[in-house]
GROMACS .gro file of C-alpha atoms in nm:
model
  384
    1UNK     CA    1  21.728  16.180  -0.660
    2UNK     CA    2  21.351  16.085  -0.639
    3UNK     CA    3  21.196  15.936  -0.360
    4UNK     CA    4  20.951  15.618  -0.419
    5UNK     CA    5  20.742  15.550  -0.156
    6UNK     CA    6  20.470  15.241  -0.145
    7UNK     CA    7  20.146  15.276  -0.013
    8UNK     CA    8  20.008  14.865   0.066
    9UNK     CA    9  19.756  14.732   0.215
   10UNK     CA   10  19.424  14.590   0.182
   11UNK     CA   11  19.122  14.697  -0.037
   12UNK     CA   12  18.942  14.923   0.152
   13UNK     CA   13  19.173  15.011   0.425
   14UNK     CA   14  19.230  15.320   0.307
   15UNK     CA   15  19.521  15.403   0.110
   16UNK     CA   16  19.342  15.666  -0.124
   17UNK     CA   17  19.235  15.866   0.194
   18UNK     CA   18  19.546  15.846   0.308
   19UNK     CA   19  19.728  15.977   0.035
   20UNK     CA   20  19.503  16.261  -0.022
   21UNK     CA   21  19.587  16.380   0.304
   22UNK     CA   22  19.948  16.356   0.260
   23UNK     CA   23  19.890  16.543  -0.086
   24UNK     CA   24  19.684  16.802   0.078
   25UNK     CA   25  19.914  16.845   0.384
   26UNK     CA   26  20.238  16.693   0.376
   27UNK     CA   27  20.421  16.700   0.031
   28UNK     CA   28  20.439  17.098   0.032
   29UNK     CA   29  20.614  17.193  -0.264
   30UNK     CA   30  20.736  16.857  -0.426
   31UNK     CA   31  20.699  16.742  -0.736
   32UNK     CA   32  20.432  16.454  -0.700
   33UNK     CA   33  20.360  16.133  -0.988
   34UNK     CA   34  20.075  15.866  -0.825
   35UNK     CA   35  20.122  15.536  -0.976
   36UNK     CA   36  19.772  15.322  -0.923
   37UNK     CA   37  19.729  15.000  -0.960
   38UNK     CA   38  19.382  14.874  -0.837
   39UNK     CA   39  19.383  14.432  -0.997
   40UNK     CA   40  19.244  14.546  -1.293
   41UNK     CA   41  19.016  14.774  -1.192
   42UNK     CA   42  18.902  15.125  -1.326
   43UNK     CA   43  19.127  15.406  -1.101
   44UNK     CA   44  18.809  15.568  -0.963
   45UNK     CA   45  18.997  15.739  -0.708
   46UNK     CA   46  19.257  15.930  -0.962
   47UNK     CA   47  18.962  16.210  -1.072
   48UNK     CA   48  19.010  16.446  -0.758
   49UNK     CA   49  19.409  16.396  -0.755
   50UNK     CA   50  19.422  16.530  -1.136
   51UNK     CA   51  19.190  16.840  -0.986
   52UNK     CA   52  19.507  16.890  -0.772
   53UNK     CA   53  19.724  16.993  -1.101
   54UNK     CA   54  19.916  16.640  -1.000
   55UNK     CA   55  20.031  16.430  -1.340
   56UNK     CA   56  19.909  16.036  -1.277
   57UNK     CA   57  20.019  15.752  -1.430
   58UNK     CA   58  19.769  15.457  -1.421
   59UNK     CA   59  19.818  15.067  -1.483
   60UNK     CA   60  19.475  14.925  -1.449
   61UNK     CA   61  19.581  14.630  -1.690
   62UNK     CA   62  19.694  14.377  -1.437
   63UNK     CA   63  19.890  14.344  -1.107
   64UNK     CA   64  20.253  14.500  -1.079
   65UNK     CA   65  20.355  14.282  -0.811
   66UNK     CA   66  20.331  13.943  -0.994
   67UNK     CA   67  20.171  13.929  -1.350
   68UNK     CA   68  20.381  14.298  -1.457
   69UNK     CA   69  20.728  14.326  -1.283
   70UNK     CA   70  20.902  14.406  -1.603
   71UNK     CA   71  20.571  14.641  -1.760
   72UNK     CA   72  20.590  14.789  -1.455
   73UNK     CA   73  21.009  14.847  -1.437
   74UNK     CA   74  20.955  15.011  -1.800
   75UNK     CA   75  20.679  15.208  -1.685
   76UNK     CA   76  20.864  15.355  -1.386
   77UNK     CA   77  21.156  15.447  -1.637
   78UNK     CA   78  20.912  15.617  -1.870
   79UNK     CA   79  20.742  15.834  -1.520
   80UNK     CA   80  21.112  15.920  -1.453
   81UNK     CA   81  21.186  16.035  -1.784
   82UNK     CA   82  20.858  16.201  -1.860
   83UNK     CA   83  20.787  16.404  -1.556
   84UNK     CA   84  21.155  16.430  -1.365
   85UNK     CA   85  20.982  16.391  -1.018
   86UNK     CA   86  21.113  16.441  -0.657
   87UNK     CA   87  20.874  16.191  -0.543
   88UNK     CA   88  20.686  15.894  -0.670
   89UNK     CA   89  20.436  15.725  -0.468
   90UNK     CA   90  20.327  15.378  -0.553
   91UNK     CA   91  20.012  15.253  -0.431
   92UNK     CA   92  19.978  14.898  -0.518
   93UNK     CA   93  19.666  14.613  -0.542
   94UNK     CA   94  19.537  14.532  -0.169
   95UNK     CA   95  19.597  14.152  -0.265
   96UNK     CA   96  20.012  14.164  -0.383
   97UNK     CA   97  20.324  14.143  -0.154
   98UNK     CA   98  20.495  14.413  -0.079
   99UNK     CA   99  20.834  14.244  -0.119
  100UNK     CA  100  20.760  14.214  -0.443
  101UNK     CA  101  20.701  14.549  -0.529
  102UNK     CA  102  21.004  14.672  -0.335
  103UNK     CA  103  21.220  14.415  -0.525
  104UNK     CA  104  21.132  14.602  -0.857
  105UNK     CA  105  21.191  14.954  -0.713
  106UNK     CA  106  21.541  14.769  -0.622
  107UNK     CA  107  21.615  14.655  -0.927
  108UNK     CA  108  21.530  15.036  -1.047
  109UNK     CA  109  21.820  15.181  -0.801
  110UNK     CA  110  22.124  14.976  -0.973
  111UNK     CA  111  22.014  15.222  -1.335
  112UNK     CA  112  21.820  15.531  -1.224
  113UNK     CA  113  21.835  15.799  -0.933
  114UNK     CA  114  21.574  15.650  -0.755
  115UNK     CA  115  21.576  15.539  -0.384
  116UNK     CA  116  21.353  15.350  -0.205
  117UNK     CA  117  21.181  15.574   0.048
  118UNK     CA  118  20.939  15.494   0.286
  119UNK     CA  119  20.695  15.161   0.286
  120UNK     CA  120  20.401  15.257   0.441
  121UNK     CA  121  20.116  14.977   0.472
  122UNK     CA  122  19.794  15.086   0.592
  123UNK     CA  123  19.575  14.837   0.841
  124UNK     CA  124  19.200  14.859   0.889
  125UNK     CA  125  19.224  14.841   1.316
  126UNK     CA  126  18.858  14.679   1.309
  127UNK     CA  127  18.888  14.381   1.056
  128UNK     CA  128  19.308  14.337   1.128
  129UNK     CA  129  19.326  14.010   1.303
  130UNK     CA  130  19.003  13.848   1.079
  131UNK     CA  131  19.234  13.956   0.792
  132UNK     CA  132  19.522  13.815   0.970
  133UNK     CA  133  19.402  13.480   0.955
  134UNK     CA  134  19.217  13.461   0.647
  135UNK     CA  135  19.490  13.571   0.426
  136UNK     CA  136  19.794  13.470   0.578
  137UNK     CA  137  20.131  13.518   0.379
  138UNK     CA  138  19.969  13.765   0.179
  139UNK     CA  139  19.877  14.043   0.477
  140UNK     CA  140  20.200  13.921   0.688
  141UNK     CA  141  20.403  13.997   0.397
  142UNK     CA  142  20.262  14.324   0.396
  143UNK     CA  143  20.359  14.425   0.767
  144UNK     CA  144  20.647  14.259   0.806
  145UNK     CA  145  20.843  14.454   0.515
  146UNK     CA  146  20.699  14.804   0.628
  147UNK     CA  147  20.902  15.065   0.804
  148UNK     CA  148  20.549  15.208   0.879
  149UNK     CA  149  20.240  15.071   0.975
  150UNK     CA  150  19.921  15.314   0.987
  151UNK     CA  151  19.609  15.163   1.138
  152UNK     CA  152  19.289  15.343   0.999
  153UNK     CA  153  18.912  15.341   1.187
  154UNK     CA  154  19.125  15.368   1.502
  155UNK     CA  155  18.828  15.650   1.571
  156UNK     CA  156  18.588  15.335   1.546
  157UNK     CA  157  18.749  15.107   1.728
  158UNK     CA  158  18.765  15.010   2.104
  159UNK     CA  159  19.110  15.060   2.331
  160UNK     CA  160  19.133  14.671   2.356
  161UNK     CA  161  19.092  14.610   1.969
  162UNK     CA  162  19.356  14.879   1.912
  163UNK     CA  163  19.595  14.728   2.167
  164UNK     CA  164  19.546  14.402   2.009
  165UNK     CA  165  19.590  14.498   1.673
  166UNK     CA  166  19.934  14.669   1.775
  167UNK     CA  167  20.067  14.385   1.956
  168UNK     CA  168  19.987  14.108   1.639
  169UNK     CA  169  20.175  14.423   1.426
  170UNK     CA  170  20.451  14.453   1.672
  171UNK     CA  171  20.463  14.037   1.677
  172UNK     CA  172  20.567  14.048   1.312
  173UNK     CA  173  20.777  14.349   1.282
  174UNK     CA  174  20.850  14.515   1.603
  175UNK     CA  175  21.095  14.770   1.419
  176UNK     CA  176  20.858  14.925   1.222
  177UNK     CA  177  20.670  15.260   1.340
  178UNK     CA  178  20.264  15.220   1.443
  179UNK     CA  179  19.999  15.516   1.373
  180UNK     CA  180  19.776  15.460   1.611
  181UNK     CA  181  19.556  15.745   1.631
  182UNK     CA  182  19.283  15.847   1.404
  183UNK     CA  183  19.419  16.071   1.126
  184UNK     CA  184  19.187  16.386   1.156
  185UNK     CA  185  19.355  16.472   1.458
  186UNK     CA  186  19.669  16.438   1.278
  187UNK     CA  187  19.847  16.644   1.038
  188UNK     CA  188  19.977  16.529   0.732
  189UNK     CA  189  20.314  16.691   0.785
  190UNK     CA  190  20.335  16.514   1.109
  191UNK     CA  191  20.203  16.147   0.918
  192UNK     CA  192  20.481  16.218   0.705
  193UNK     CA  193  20.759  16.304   0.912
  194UNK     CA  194  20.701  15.921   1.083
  195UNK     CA  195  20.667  15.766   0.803
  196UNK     CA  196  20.984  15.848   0.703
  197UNK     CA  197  21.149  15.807   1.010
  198UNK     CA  198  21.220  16.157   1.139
  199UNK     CA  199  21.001  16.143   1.485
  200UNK     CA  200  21.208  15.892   1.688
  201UNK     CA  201  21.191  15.959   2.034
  202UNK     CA  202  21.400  15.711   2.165
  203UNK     CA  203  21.701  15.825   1.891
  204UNK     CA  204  21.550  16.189   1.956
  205UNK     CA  205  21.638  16.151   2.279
  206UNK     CA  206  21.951  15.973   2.238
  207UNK     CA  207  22.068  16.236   2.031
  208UNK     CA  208  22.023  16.478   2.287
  209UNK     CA  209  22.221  16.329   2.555
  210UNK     CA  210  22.507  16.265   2.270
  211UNK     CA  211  22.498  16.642   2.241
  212UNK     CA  212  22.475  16.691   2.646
  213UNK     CA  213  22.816  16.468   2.666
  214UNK     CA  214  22.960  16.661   2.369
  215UNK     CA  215  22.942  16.975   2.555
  216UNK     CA  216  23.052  16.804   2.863
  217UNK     CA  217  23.382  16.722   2.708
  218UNK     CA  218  23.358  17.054   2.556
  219UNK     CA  219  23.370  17.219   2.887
  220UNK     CA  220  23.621  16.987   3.089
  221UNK     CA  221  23.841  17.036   2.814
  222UNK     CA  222  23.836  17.480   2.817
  223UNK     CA  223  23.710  17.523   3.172
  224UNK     CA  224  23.872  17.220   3.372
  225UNK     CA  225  23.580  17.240   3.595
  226UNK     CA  226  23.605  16.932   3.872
  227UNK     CA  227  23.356  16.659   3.856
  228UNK     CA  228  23.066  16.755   4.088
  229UNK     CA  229  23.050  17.145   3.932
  230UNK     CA  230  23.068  16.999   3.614
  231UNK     CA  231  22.799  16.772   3.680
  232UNK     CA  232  22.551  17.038   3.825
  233UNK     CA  233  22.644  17.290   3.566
  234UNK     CA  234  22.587  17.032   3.288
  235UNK     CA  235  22.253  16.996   3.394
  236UNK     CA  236  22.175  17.294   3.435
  237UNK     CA  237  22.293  17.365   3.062
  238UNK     CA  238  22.101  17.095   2.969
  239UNK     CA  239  21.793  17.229   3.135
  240UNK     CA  240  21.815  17.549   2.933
  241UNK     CA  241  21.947  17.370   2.604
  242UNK     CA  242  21.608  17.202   2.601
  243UNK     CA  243  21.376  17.488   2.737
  244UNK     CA  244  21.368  17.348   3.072
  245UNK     CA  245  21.502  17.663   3.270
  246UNK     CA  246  21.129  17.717   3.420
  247UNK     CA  247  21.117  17.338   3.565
  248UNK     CA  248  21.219  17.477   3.966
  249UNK     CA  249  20.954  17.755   3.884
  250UNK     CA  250  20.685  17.505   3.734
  251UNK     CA  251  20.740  17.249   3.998
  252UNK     CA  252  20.649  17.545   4.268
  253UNK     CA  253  20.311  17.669   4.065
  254UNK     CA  254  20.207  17.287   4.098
  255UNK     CA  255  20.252  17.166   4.403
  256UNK     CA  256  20.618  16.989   4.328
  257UNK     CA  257  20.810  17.193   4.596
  258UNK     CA  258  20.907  16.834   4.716
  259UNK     CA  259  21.161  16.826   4.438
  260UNK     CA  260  21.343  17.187   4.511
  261UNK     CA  261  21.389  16.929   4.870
  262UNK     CA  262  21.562  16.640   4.641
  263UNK     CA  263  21.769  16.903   4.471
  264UNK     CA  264  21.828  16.978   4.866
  265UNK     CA  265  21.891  16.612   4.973
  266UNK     CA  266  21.773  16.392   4.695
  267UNK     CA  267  21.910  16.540   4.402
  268UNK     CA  268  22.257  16.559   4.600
  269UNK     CA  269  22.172  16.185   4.713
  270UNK     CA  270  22.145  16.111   4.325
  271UNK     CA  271  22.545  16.170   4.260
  272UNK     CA  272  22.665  16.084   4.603
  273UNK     CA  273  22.478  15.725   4.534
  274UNK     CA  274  22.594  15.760   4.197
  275UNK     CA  275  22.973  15.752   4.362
  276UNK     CA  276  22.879  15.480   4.604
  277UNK     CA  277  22.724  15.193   4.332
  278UNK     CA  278  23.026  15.252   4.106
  279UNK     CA  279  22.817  15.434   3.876
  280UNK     CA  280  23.086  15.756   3.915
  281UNK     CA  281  23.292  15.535   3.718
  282UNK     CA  282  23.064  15.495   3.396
  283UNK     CA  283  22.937  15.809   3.353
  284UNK     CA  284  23.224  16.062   3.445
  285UNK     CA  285  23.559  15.842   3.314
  286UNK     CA  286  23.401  15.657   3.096
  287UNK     CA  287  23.217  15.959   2.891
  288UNK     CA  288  23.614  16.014   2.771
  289UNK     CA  289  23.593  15.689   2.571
  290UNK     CA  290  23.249  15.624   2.449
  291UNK     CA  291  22.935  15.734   2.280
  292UNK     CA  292  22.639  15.830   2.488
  293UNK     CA  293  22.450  15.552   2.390
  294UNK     CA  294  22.759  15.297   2.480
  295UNK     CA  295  22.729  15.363   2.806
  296UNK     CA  296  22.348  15.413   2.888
  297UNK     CA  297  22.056  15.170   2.839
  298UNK     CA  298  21.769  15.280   2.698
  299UNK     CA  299  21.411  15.152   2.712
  300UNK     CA  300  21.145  15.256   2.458
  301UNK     CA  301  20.781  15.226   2.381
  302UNK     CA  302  20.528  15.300   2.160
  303UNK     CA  303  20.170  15.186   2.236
  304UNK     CA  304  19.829  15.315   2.177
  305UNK     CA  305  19.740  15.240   2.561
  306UNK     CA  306  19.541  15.517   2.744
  307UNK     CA  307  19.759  15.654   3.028
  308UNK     CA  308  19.585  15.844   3.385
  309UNK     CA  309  19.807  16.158   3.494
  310UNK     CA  310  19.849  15.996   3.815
  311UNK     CA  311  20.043  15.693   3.600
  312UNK     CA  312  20.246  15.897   3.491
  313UNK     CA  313  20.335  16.115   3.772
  314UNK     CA  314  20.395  15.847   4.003
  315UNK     CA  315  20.675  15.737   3.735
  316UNK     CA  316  20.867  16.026   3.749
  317UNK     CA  317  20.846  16.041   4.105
  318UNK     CA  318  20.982  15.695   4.145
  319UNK     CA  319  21.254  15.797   3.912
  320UNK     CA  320  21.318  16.105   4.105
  321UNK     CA  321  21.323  15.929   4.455
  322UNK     CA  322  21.430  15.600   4.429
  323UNK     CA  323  21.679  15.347   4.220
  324UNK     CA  324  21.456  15.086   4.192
  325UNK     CA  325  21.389  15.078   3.818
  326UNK     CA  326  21.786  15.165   3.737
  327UNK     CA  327  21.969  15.477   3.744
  328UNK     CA  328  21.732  15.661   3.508
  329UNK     CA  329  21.905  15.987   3.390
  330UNK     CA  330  21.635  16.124   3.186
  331UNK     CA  331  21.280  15.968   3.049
  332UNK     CA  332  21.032  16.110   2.812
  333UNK     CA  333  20.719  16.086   2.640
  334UNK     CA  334  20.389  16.186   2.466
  335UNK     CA  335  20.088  15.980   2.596
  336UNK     CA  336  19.700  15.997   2.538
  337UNK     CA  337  19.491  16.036   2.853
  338UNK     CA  338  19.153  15.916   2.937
  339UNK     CA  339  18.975  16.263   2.872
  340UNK     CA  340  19.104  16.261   2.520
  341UNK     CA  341  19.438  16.510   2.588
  342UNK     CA  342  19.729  16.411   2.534
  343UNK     CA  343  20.014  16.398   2.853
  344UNK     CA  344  20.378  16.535   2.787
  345UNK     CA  345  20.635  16.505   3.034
  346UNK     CA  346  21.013  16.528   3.070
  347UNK     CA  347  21.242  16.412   3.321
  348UNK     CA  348  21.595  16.573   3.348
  349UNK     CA  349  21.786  16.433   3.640
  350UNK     CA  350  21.536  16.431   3.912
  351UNK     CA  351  21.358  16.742   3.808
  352UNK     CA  352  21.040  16.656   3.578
  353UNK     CA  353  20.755  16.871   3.411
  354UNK     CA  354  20.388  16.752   3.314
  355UNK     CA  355  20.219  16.943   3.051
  356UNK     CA  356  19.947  16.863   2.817
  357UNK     CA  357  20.023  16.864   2.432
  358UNK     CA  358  19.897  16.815   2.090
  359UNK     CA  359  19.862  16.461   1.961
  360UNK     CA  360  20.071  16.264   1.844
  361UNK     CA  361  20.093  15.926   1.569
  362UNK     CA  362  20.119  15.660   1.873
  363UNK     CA  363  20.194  15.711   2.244
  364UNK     CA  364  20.584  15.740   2.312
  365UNK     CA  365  20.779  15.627   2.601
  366UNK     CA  366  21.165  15.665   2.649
  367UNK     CA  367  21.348  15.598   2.963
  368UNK     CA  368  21.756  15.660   2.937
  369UNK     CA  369  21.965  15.556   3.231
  370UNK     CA  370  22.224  15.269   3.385
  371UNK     CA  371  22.150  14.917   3.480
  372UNK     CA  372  21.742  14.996   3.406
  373UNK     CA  373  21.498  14.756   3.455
  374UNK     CA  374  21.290  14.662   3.147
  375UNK     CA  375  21.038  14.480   3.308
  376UNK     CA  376  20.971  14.639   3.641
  377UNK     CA  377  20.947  14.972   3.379
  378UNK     CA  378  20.664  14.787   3.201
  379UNK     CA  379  20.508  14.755   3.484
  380UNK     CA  380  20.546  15.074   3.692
  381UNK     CA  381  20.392  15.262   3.336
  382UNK     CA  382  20.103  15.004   3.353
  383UNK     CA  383  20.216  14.791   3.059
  384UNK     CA  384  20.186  14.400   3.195
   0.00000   0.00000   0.00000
């Protein structure tokens, strides 16, 4: 099976640089053609890809999302047949529709082992909404048929423009995935791994607490624990599951003693008031009938907004303390800060870590939990 992915977007947003970096630090090990189509133009950019040892195949004779459909079907079958690769990457004219050239690779599936991969579209975060308006249908198109949109002179860019930018992306096609910071504090392996889907926090997550409830039937089942052991030995499972053993000892080393008093008072007042709002009901009988994700809500975000430590904190404190934002049984994220770090944090259950990590492709928020409150979230994180 070979993978085609399309690369779209606008002259000069940067596609080429794009790719190279993907070459250079992403595609380890597969088998790589580079179809290039520049509107007639000379492939300038194909030179330092052949000094890679990477076969090209160029169609500077017209455009392959109108004028050469069927050249370009018949040139696909000859890159298949020719080269055998595990990966085709497609990078298009800046002025075609993308639909179009995902309609050909399509039409390709129904007669070769092809599949139609990723459809990345690359967005210049400084001239987005001029481009926006001035071309219409033709940039729309564009974002609204990617599964990935990568913004490029984030770096150059203010906060506000990059906020902007995301929300007029997100207005078109909130399902698809936005790079929002700049790429040379990226790696390619970790471009790649969103473009293609594999860093979903919010299903990341999810999948986690379907595991969680598999091993809570799991243990009903062989140790016939009652509810409230099983509930505190769940989580403490899940705590070590997820390297979280250290959270009691992290919380004392900075200053979060307060919580070792919730797991006291508050952590106990968690499942008795669990019990008392009929939430007992939904998340110990009901885990016997129903997926994870059939019983909790979730509440997601990415965004490129800057977050303060204190933001953040005061979150998981709220979460820890209080029910006023829903029953939230876990929440986690990755989140740039104002000094240019990056904030990680987990919340299991009450219990919550802050540490600082490596960057990531957008900020990330997920909160899991009962009856949450979308809104009030937005605005506890600073979002409205």
């Amino acid at each position: 099976m070979t993978k085609i992915d399309i690369f779209s977007g606008f002259l000069g947003a940067g596609k080429t640089t794009l790719i190279k970096k993907l070459i250079d630090d992403g595609f380890s090990g597969e088998k790589l053609v580079l179809i290039e189509n520049e509107f007639g133009e000379v492939g300038i950019d194909g030179g330092f890809l052949k000094d890679a040892g990477i076969e090209i195949t160029e169609m500077n004779s017209g455009c392959i999302c109108c004028t050469l459909v069927g050249d370009f079907n018949k040139s696909l079958r000859e890159v298949m047949n020719r080269f055998s690769p595990d990966r085709i990457l497609i990078e298009p004219s800046g002025v075609g529709k993308l639909s179009d050239v995902m309609a050909s690779v399509i039409g390709m599936e129904k007669e070769a082992d092809v599949k139609l991969n990723a459809l990345v579209t690359v967005v210049n975060a400084k001239k987005a909404a001029k481009q926006m308006k001035a071309f219409g249908e033709f940039f729309n198109n564009q974002i609204e048929h990617a599964t990935c949109v990568i913004l490029s002179r984030t770096q150059e860019a203010t906060g506000e423009q990059v906020e902007f930018c995301t929300n007029l992306i997100k207005e078109l096609n909130p399902k698809a995935t936005v790079i929002t910071t700049p790429w040379d504090a990226l790696s390619g392996a970790k471009i790649l791994d969103n473009i293609e889907g594999k860093d979903n926090l919010e299903m990341k997550t999810l999948a986690e607490m379907h595991h969680a409830h598999d091993k809570q039937e799991h243990d009903k089942e062989h140790h016939h624990h009652d509810d409230e052991e099983h509930g505190h030995e769940h989580h403490h499972h899940d705590d070590e599951e997820n390297g979280h053993e250290h959270h009691h000892h992290d919380h004392d080393e900075h200053g979060h003693g307060h919580h070792h008093h919730d797991d006291e008072h508050g952590h106990g007042h968690h499942h008795h008031d669990h019990e008392e709002h009929g939430h007992g009901h939904h998340h110990d009988q009901e885990h016997h009938h129903h997926h994870a994700d059939d019983i909790f809500d979730t509440w997601g975000k990415e965004t490129p907004h800057i977050f303060t430590k204190d933001t953040i904190e005061k979150a998981l404190k709220a979460f820890a303390d209080s029910e006023d934002f829903g029953y939230v049984i876990r929440s986690k994220g990755m989140v740039p800060a104002e000094d240019g770090s990056w904030i990680y944090f987990d919340l299991v259950e009450g219990d919550y870590e802050l540490r600082t990590g490596e960057a990531d492709v957008t900020g990330k928020l997920v909160v899991i939990g009962i009856d949450l409150k979308a809104e009030k979230l937005e605005e506890l994180f600073g979002l409205k």
